Amino acid sequence: KYVRREIRSLSDIDRETLFNAISIIQRVPTQVGKRLYGKNYYSKDYFNRMHLYYGGSKSCDHWHQGPGFVTSHITFSLQYERALQAINPSLSLPYWDFTLESTFYDSDSFRDSGVFSEDWFGDAKCNNTYHTIKNGRFSYISVMKNAVNFSTVYSPQGLLRSPWNTDPTPYMTRSNTIYGVINNLKPSGCSEYHRAMGFRDWKNLAKQLNSNAHGHIHELMGGSWNPILTVKKPVTNPITGKDAYEFLHATESYSKILWRYNYLVCPEKISKCLSSSYYDDDDCLCQCTAESLQDQTPIQIISSTGIIKSLVFFDKNGNEITSWQNKTSKSLYDVLPGYTIDESNAIFQRIMDILCSPGHIGDMFQATSTNDVTFWVLHPTLDRLWHRLRLNANNGVIDFDDTWPDSEQTCNGHYSYDPTPFKNIYDSNNVVYTNIQLYDIINPSLDSFPYIYEHFRWSHCVALGLDMSGTTN
């Protein structure tokens, strides 16, 4: 079996060998690589396109916000590992335990961690014109141009990116801001990992791995900037800053919801959008048009899309607003309590104006997050949590309910019986796996399973007083 290690546990030689192989995947096209390295080789564009297809679908997100997230990303990571091993059979995919950054750094300093040096993951701030890494191994990693000939999903600029991301930069991008405001978060820490260890059923564990244990790491690495509208002013107020940030952290997901409901319209590739002289022209931006809004009011749209369920906003004075409907009748407020009708309409319109101008989104924060090297070392650390619990259950240390929560799913890709795009990863039967088949196969107790993790110790979390054995609820 291969042994997956925390990336800081690798020797300098092993780490250099790994990064050299990743650089090959970033630069050598699939067909060329297959001739050089064999059938298991795939380039970054192959992986970017697959993640874009399943995470950037118009209908719904087939790989996120549901239990299919776990089975798909673990198998996807193994497919990437196999591509690395095609280049060099000695390699295994390491994991990045970002709870170390969470434990020993704060939100202002975690990007100064050694993993973001030029020879490792590269600059995590990217405060430059292109919002890209300018120096080091992973500088100026390209984004496929003219992707219309390669993918059915692409950005308005024809780049291999999410359709709702109008950033024209042809390189992998990062930012330490969230819609132009310095991000106030840091990676998920020991408490969320400890919470995951306490679940005794697949339904809730999958939710935790998909959300809080996964945390805001995609947002933190990708970030966003250049919105047409801004909410900077309330964020500078220490009393109301928390509320403003709460809205900012949800804005990308809200805008994506509007896009899926066809309220936010993003242009298909048009020739002038390929020129940087026109990238901020109205024809090249995502926007809510009179036609797409269909005479619906902002509050009707916010309600019908479900955004209202978690919406937190603020008025021009920074006062928090969380009540949008009568608690008894559940009817929507036409006039918010404590505000005039004009003030209420202005607040509703302000929300829509912001959500309808998503700006530019860093690669890790959208559907081709696979273009950032940190994507590939992120998900194995979640897989490691699951391994710990499965081993405990397999050895009779804990009872665990493996029931797949089909009744709660609404999107294909998250039902137990849904087919996945994977085959010949764990066997050579040439038949695609379903989610439940992957669930049964991804079992660290099986002799046939291809890898193990170096250990299941989180000593820094234990030092905080947390039991990380996975044996206590």
Coordinates of C-alpha atoms in Angstrom, one line a residue:
K1 CA 0.0 0.0 0.0
Y2 CA 1.0 3.6 -0.5
V3 CA 1.4 5.8 2.6
R4 CA 0.0 9.3 2.5
R5 CA 1.9 11.7 4.8
E6 CA 1.3 15.3 5.9
I7 CA 3.2 17.4 3.5
R8 CA 5.5 18.7 6.1
S9 CA 6.5 15.2 6.9
L10 CA 8.0 14.7 3.5
S11 CA 11.8 14.9 3.1
D12 CA 13.1 17.7 0.9
I13 CA 13.8 15.2 -1.9
D14 CA 10.3 13.6 -1.7
R15 CA 8.6 17.0 -1.7
E16 CA 10.7 18.2 -4.7
T17 CA 9.9 14.9 -6.5
L18 CA 6.2 15.4 -5.9
F19 CA 6.1 19.1 -6.9
N20 CA 8.1 18.2 -10.1
A21 CA 5.4 15.7 -11.0
I22 CA 2.6 18.2 -10.3
S23 CA 4.4 20.6 -12.6
I24 CA 4.4 18.0 -15.4
I25 CA 0.6 17.6 -14.9
Q26 CA 0.2 21.3 -15.1
R27 CA 2.1 21.6 -18.4
V28 CA 1.9 18.4 -20.4
P29 CA -1.4 17.8 -22.2
T30 CA -3.2 14.5 -21.6
Q31 CA -2.6 12.9 -25.0
V32 CA 1.1 13.7 -24.9
G33 CA 1.4 12.5 -21.3
K34 CA -0.3 9.2 -22.0
R35 CA 2.2 8.5 -24.7
L36 CA 5.0 9.3 -22.3
Y37 CA 3.7 8.0 -19.0
G38 CA 0.9 5.5 -19.8
K39 CA -2.9 5.3 -19.6
N40 CA -3.3 6.6 -16.0
Y41 CA -1.8 10.0 -16.9
Y42 CA -4.2 13.0 -17.2
S43 CA -3.3 16.7 -17.4
K44 CA -4.6 19.5 -15.2
D45 CA -7.1 20.6 -17.9
Y46 CA -8.7 17.1 -17.7
F47 CA -9.2 17.5 -14.0
N48 CA -10.3 21.1 -14.2
R49 CA -12.9 20.2 -16.8
M50 CA -14.3 17.3 -14.8
H51 CA -14.7 19.4 -11.6
L52 CA -16.2 22.2 -13.7
Y53 CA -18.8 19.9 -15.2
Y54 CA -20.0 18.5 -11.9
G55 CA -19.5 21.6 -9.7
G56 CA -20.5 24.2 -12.4
S57 CA -23.6 22.6 -13.8
K58 CA -26.6 24.9 -14.4
S59 CA -29.1 22.5 -12.8
C60 CA -27.4 22.0 -9.4
D61 CA -24.1 21.1 -7.9
H62 CA -23.6 17.4 -8.4
W63 CA -20.4 17.2 -6.3
H64 CA -21.0 19.6 -3.4
Q65 CA -23.7 20.3 -0.7
G66 CA -24.5 16.6 -0.4
P67 CA -23.0 13.2 0.6
G68 CA -21.7 12.7 -3.0
F69 CA -19.1 15.3 -2.1
V70 CA -17.1 12.7 -0.1
T71 CA -17.2 9.8 -2.4
S72 CA -16.5 11.9 -5.5
H73 CA -13.6 13.9 -4.1
I74 CA -11.9 11.0 -2.5
T75 CA -12.0 9.0 -5.7
F76 CA -11.1 12.1 -7.8
S77 CA -8.1 12.6 -5.6
L78 CA -7.0 9.0 -6.1
Q79 CA -7.3 9.4 -9.8
Y80 CA -5.0 12.4 -9.5
E81 CA -2.6 10.4 -7.4
R82 CA -2.6 7.7 -10.1
A83 CA -1.6 10.3 -12.6
L84 CA 1.3 11.3 -10.4
Q85 CA 2.3 7.7 -10.0
A86 CA 2.2 7.3 -13.8
I87 CA 5.0 9.9 -13.8
N88 CA 6.9 8.4 -10.8
P89 CA 5.6 5.2 -9.2
S90 CA 7.2 6.2 -5.8
L91 CA 4.8 9.0 -5.3
S92 CA 1.8 9.2 -3.1
L93 CA -0.6 12.2 -2.6
P94 CA 0.2 14.0 0.7
Y95 CA -2.4 15.7 2.9
W96 CA -2.2 19.3 4.2
D97 CA -3.4 19.4 7.8
F98 CA -4.5 23.0 7.8
T99 CA -5.7 22.7 11.4
L100 CA -2.0 23.4 12.2
E101 CA -2.3 26.8 10.5
S102 CA -5.5 27.4 12.4
T103 CA -3.9 26.5 15.7
F104 CA -0.7 28.4 15.5
Y105 CA -1.7 31.4 13.4
D106 CA -4.5 33.9 13.3
S107 CA -6.6 35.2 10.4
D108 CA -4.0 38.0 9.7
S109 CA -1.0 35.7 9.7
F110 CA -1.8 32.2 8.6
R111 CA -0.8 33.1 5.0
D112 CA 2.7 33.6 6.4
S113 CA 3.0 29.8 7.1
G114 CA 6.0 28.1 5.6
V115 CA 3.7 26.1 3.3
F116 CA 3.1 29.3 1.3
S117 CA 6.8 29.9 0.5
E118 CA 7.9 30.2 -3.1
D119 CA 9.1 26.6 -3.2
W120 CA 6.0 25.2 -1.7
F121 CA 2.4 26.3 -2.5
G122 CA 3.4 29.9 -3.3
D123 CA 2.0 33.3 -2.3
A124 CA -1.4 33.1 -0.6
K125 CA -2.1 36.8 -0.8
C126 CA -1.3 37.7 -4.4
N127 CA -1.8 41.5 -4.0
N128 CA -0.9 42.3 -7.5
T129 CA -2.7 43.3 -10.7
Y130 CA -3.3 39.7 -11.8
H131 CA -4.0 38.3 -8.4
T132 CA -1.6 35.5 -9.3
I133 CA 1.6 34.0 -7.9
K134 CA 4.5 35.9 -9.5
N135 CA 7.4 34.0 -8.1
G136 CA 8.3 30.4 -7.4
R137 CA 7.4 27.0 -8.7
F138 CA 3.7 27.6 -9.1
S139 CA 3.9 31.1 -10.6
Y140 CA 1.8 32.0 -13.6
I141 CA 0.0 28.7 -13.8
S142 CA -2.1 29.0 -16.9
V143 CA -5.9 28.8 -17.4
M144 CA -7.0 27.3 -20.7
K145 CA -8.0 29.9 -23.2
N146 CA -10.6 29.3 -26.0
A147 CA -12.0 26.5 -23.9
V148 CA -15.2 26.4 -26.0
N149 CA -13.3 23.9 -28.1
F150 CA -12.6 21.7 -25.1
S151 CA -15.5 22.1 -22.7
T152 CA -19.2 22.7 -22.8
V153 CA -18.9 24.9 -19.7
Y154 CA -16.6 28.0 -19.7
S155 CA -16.5 31.6 -18.6
P156 CA -17.7 34.6 -20.7
Q157 CA -14.1 35.2 -21.6
G158 CA -13.8 31.7 -23.0
L159 CA -11.6 30.5 -20.2
L160 CA -11.9 27.1 -18.5
R161 CA -13.6 28.7 -15.5
S162 CA -17.1 28.9 -13.9
P163 CA -19.7 30.7 -16.1
W164 CA -20.4 33.1 -13.3
N165 CA -16.7 34.1 -13.0
T166 CA -15.9 37.0 -15.3
D167 CA -12.3 37.4 -14.3
P168 CA -10.3 37.6 -17.6
T169 CA -6.9 36.7 -16.0
P170 CA -5.4 33.8 -17.9
Y171 CA -3.5 32.5 -14.8
M172 CA -4.5 30.7 -11.6
T173 CA -5.7 33.4 -9.2
R174 CA -5.7 33.9 -5.4
S175 CA -6.7 36.8 -3.0
N176 CA -6.7 37.4 0.7
T177 CA -9.8 39.6 0.3
I178 CA -13.5 38.7 0.1
Y179 CA -15.2 41.1 -2.4
G180 CA -12.4 43.6 -1.8
V181 CA -12.4 43.4 2.0
I182 CA -9.5 41.7 3.9
N183 CA -10.9 38.3 4.9
N184 CA -11.4 37.9 8.6
L185 CA -11.3 34.0 8.7
K186 CA -8.7 31.4 9.1
P187 CA -8.8 27.7 8.2
S188 CA -11.1 25.3 10.1
G189 CA -9.4 24.2 13.3
C190 CA -9.3 21.4 15.8
S191 CA -12.8 22.0 17.2
E192 CA -14.4 21.2 13.9
Y193 CA -12.3 18.1 13.4
H194 CA -13.1 17.0 16.9
R195 CA -16.8 17.5 16.2
A196 CA -16.5 15.4 13.1
M197 CA -15.0 12.6 15.2
G198 CA -18.1 12.6 17.4
F199 CA -20.6 11.7 14.7
R200 CA -21.9 8.1 14.6
D201 CA -23.8 8.2 11.3
W202 CA -23.0 8.8 7.7
K203 CA -25.7 11.4 7.2
N204 CA -24.2 13.9 9.7
L205 CA -20.6 13.0 9.1
A206 CA -20.9 13.7 5.4
K207 CA -22.5 17.1 6.2
Q208 CA -19.6 18.0 8.5
L209 CA -16.9 16.9 6.1
N210 CA -18.7 18.9 3.3
S211 CA -19.1 22.0 5.5
N212 CA -17.4 22.9 8.8
A213 CA -14.5 20.5 8.6
H214 CA -13.9 21.6 5.1
G215 CA -14.5 25.1 6.3
H216 CA -13.8 28.3 4.4
I217 CA -10.5 27.0 2.9
H218 CA -11.7 27.5 -0.7
E219 CA -12.8 31.0 0.0
L220 CA -9.6 31.7 2.0
M221 CA -7.3 30.6 -0.8
G222 CA -9.3 31.9 -3.8
G223 CA -11.0 35.0 -2.4
S224 CA -12.8 37.6 -4.6
W225 CA -12.4 41.2 -5.7
N226 CA -13.5 43.9 -8.1
P227 CA -17.2 43.9 -7.3
I228 CA -19.2 46.7 -9.0
L229 CA -20.7 47.4 -5.6
T230 CA -19.0 47.2 -2.2
V231 CA -19.9 46.8 1.4
K232 CA -16.6 48.0 2.8
K233 CA -18.0 50.8 5.1
P234 CA -19.9 48.6 7.6
V235 CA -17.0 46.2 7.8
T236 CA -14.8 48.9 9.3
N237 CA -17.2 49.3 12.2
P238 CA -16.1 46.9 14.9
I239 CA -19.7 46.7 16.3
T240 CA -21.3 45.7 13.0
G241 CA -18.4 44.2 11.2
K242 CA -19.4 40.7 12.1
D243 CA -22.7 41.1 10.4
A244 CA -21.2 42.6 7.3
Y245 CA -18.7 39.7 7.1
E246 CA -21.4 37.1 7.6
F247 CA -23.1 38.5 4.5
L248 CA -19.9 38.7 2.5
H249 CA -19.0 35.1 3.2
A250 CA -22.3 34.0 1.8
T251 CA -22.4 36.3 -1.2
E252 CA -20.7 34.0 -3.7
S253 CA -23.0 31.1 -2.9
Y254 CA -26.1 33.5 -3.1
S255 CA -25.0 34.8 -6.5
K256 CA -24.5 31.3 -7.7
I257 CA -28.1 30.5 -6.6
L258 CA -29.4 33.5 -8.6
W259 CA -27.4 32.2 -11.6
R260 CA -28.9 28.7 -11.3
Y261 CA -32.4 30.2 -11.1
N262 CA -31.6 32.3 -14.2
Y263 CA -32.0 35.6 -12.4
L264 CA -28.3 36.3 -12.7
V265 CA -27.4 36.1 -16.4
C266 CA -23.8 35.5 -17.5
P267 CA -23.0 36.0 -21.2
E268 CA -21.8 33.2 -23.3
K269 CA -18.4 33.7 -24.9
I270 CA -18.5 36.7 -27.3
S271 CA -15.5 37.9 -29.2
K272 CA -14.9 41.2 -27.6
C273 CA -14.9 39.7 -24.1
L274 CA -11.6 38.1 -25.0
S275 CA -10.0 41.5 -25.1
S276 CA -8.9 43.0 -21.8
S277 CA -10.0 46.4 -23.1
Y278 CA -13.6 45.2 -22.8
Y279 CA -13.7 42.7 -19.9
D280 CA -15.6 45.2 -17.7
D281 CA -18.0 46.1 -20.5
D282 CA -21.6 45.4 -19.6
D283 CA -21.8 42.8 -22.3
C284 CA -19.0 40.8 -20.6
L285 CA -20.4 40.9 -17.0
C286 CA -22.9 38.8 -15.2
Q287 CA -25.9 40.9 -14.3
C288 CA -29.6 40.7 -13.4
T289 CA -31.6 42.2 -16.3
A290 CA -35.1 43.4 -16.5
E291 CA -36.0 40.4 -18.6
S292 CA -34.4 37.9 -16.2
L293 CA -36.1 39.3 -13.1
Q294 CA -39.5 39.0 -14.8
D295 CA -41.1 41.9 -12.8
Q296 CA -40.4 40.1 -9.5
T297 CA -39.5 42.2 -6.5
P298 CA -36.2 41.7 -4.7
I299 CA -37.9 40.2 -1.7
Q300 CA -39.9 37.7 -3.9
I301 CA -36.6 36.6 -5.5
I302 CA -34.7 36.3 -2.2
S303 CA -37.6 34.2 -0.9
S304 CA -38.3 31.9 -3.8
T305 CA -34.6 31.0 -4.2
G306 CA -34.3 30.1 -0.5
I307 CA -31.7 32.8 0.2
I308 CA -33.9 34.3 2.8
K309 CA -33.5 31.3 5.1
S310 CA -29.9 32.2 6.0
L311 CA -29.7 35.9 5.0
V312 CA -28.1 38.4 7.3
F313 CA -27.8 42.0 6.1
F314 CA -27.5 45.5 7.6
D315 CA -28.8 48.9 7.0
K316 CA -26.7 52.0 6.0
N317 CA -26.0 52.6 9.7
G318 CA -24.7 49.1 10.2
N319 CA -27.7 47.7 12.1
E320 CA -28.2 44.0 11.7
I321 CA -31.3 42.7 9.9
T322 CA -32.2 39.0 10.2
S323 CA -36.0 39.1 10.3
W324 CA -37.6 39.0 6.8
Q325 CA -40.9 37.5 7.5
N326 CA -43.6 37.3 10.2
K327 CA -42.7 34.5 12.5
T328 CA -46.3 33.5 13.1
S329 CA -47.8 33.7 9.6
K330 CA -44.5 33.2 7.7
S331 CA -45.6 35.9 5.3
L332 CA -42.9 38.1 3.9
Y333 CA -42.5 41.7 5.2
D334 CA -43.2 44.3 2.5
V335 CA -42.1 46.8 5.1
L336 CA -39.3 45.7 7.5
P337 CA -40.1 46.3 11.2
G338 CA -38.6 49.6 12.3
Y339 CA -38.2 50.9 8.8
T340 CA -40.3 52.9 6.4
I341 CA -41.5 51.5 3.1
D342 CA -38.9 53.5 1.2
E343 CA -36.1 52.4 3.6
S344 CA -37.3 48.7 3.3
N345 CA -37.3 48.9 -0.5
A346 CA -33.8 50.4 -0.5
I347 CA -32.5 47.6 1.7
F348 CA -34.1 44.9 -0.5
Q349 CA -32.7 46.5 -3.6
R350 CA -29.2 46.9 -2.1
I351 CA -29.1 43.2 -1.4
M352 CA -30.1 42.3 -5.0
D353 CA -27.6 44.9 -6.5
I354 CA -24.7 43.2 -4.6
L355 CA -25.7 39.7 -5.4
C356 CA -26.2 40.6 -9.0
S357 CA -22.6 41.9 -9.3
P358 CA -20.3 39.0 -8.2
G359 CA -17.1 40.5 -9.5
H360 CA -14.0 38.4 -9.9
I361 CA -13.5 35.1 -8.1
G362 CA -10.2 33.4 -7.3
D363 CA -9.8 29.9 -8.7
M364 CA -10.0 28.0 -5.5
F365 CA -13.4 29.7 -4.7
Q366 CA -15.1 28.5 -7.9
A367 CA -15.6 25.4 -10.0
T368 CA -12.1 25.0 -11.3
S369 CA -10.5 25.1 -7.9
T370 CA -8.6 22.1 -9.2
N371 CA -6.2 24.5 -10.9
D372 CA -4.7 25.5 -7.5
V373 CA -2.2 23.0 -6.1
T374 CA -3.8 23.3 -2.6
F375 CA -6.9 21.6 -3.9
W376 CA -5.1 18.3 -4.2
V377 CA -3.7 18.3 -0.7
L378 CA -6.9 19.6 0.9
H379 CA -9.3 16.7 0.5
P380 CA -7.0 13.9 1.7
T381 CA -7.0 15.5 5.1
L382 CA -10.8 15.1 5.2
D383 CA -10.4 11.5 3.9
R384 CA -8.1 10.9 6.8
L385 CA -10.8 11.9 9.3
W386 CA -13.2 9.4 7.7
H387 CA -10.5 6.7 7.8
R388 CA -10.1 7.1 11.5
L389 CA -13.9 6.6 12.1
R390 CA -14.2 3.7 9.7
L391 CA -11.4 1.9 11.3
N392 CA -13.0 2.5 14.7
A393 CA -16.3 1.1 13.4
N394 CA -14.7 -1.8 11.6
N395 CA -12.8 -2.8 14.8
G396 CA -15.9 -2.7 16.9
V397 CA -14.8 0.3 18.9
I398 CA -17.8 2.4 18.0
D399 CA -21.2 1.8 16.4
F400 CA -21.7 3.6 13.1
D401 CA -24.9 4.0 11.0
D402 CA -23.9 3.7 7.3
T403 CA -27.4 4.6 6.0
W404 CA -27.2 6.9 3.0
P405 CA -29.7 9.8 3.4
D406 CA -31.4 9.5 0.0
S407 CA -34.6 11.0 1.2
E408 CA -32.9 14.4 1.9
Q409 CA -31.3 14.7 -1.5
T410 CA -32.5 17.0 -4.3
C411 CA -29.6 16.9 -6.8
N412 CA -28.3 14.0 -8.9
G413 CA -24.9 13.0 -7.8
H414 CA -25.8 12.8 -4.2
Y415 CA -28.2 9.8 -4.2
S416 CA -26.7 6.4 -3.2
Y417 CA -27.6 4.9 -6.5
D418 CA -26.3 7.7 -8.7
P419 CA -23.6 6.7 -11.2
T420 CA -20.3 8.6 -10.9
P421 CA -17.9 9.5 -13.8
F422 CA -15.3 7.0 -12.4
K423 CA -14.4 3.5 -13.5
N424 CA -11.3 1.4 -13.4
I425 CA -10.0 3.3 -10.4
Y426 CA -10.2 0.5 -7.9
D427 CA -10.6 -2.4 -10.3
S428 CA -10.4 -3.1 -14.1
N429 CA -14.1 -4.0 -14.7
N430 CA -14.7 -1.1 -17.0
V431 CA -18.0 -0.3 -15.3
V432 CA -18.8 3.1 -13.6
Y433 CA -19.2 3.1 -9.9
T434 CA -22.3 4.3 -8.1
N435 CA -22.0 6.3 -4.9
I436 CA -22.9 3.4 -2.6
Q437 CA -20.3 1.2 -4.4
L438 CA -17.7 3.8 -3.8
Y439 CA -18.8 4.0 -0.2
D440 CA -18.2 0.3 0.2
I441 CA -14.9 0.3 -1.6
I442 CA -13.4 3.3 0.2
N443 CA -12.7 1.1 3.3
P444 CA -9.3 1.3 4.9
S445 CA -9.7 -2.2 6.4
L446 CA -9.8 -3.8 3.0
D447 CA -6.5 -5.4 1.9
S448 CA -7.3 -4.3 -1.6
F449 CA -7.6 -0.6 -0.7
P450 CA -4.6 1.1 -2.3
Y451 CA -3.3 3.5 0.5
I452 CA -3.1 4.2 4.2
Y453 CA -2.4 7.3 6.2
E454 CA 0.9 7.6 8.2
H455 CA -0.9 8.0 11.5
F456 CA -4.1 9.4 13.1
R457 CA -2.5 11.7 15.6
W458 CA -3.5 15.4 16.0
S459 CA -1.1 16.2 18.9
H460 CA -1.7 20.0 18.6
C461 CA -5.5 19.3 19.0
V462 CA -4.9 17.1 22.0
A463 CA -2.8 19.8 23.6
L464 CA -5.9 22.0 23.4
G465 CA -7.8 19.4 25.5
L466 CA -9.6 17.6 22.7
D467 CA -10.0 13.9 22.4
M468 CA -9.1 13.0 18.8
S469 CA -9.4 9.3 19.1
G470 CA -12.8 9.2 17.6
T471 CA -14.1 6.9 20.4
T472 CA -16.1 9.5 22.3
N473 CA -19.3 11.3 21.2

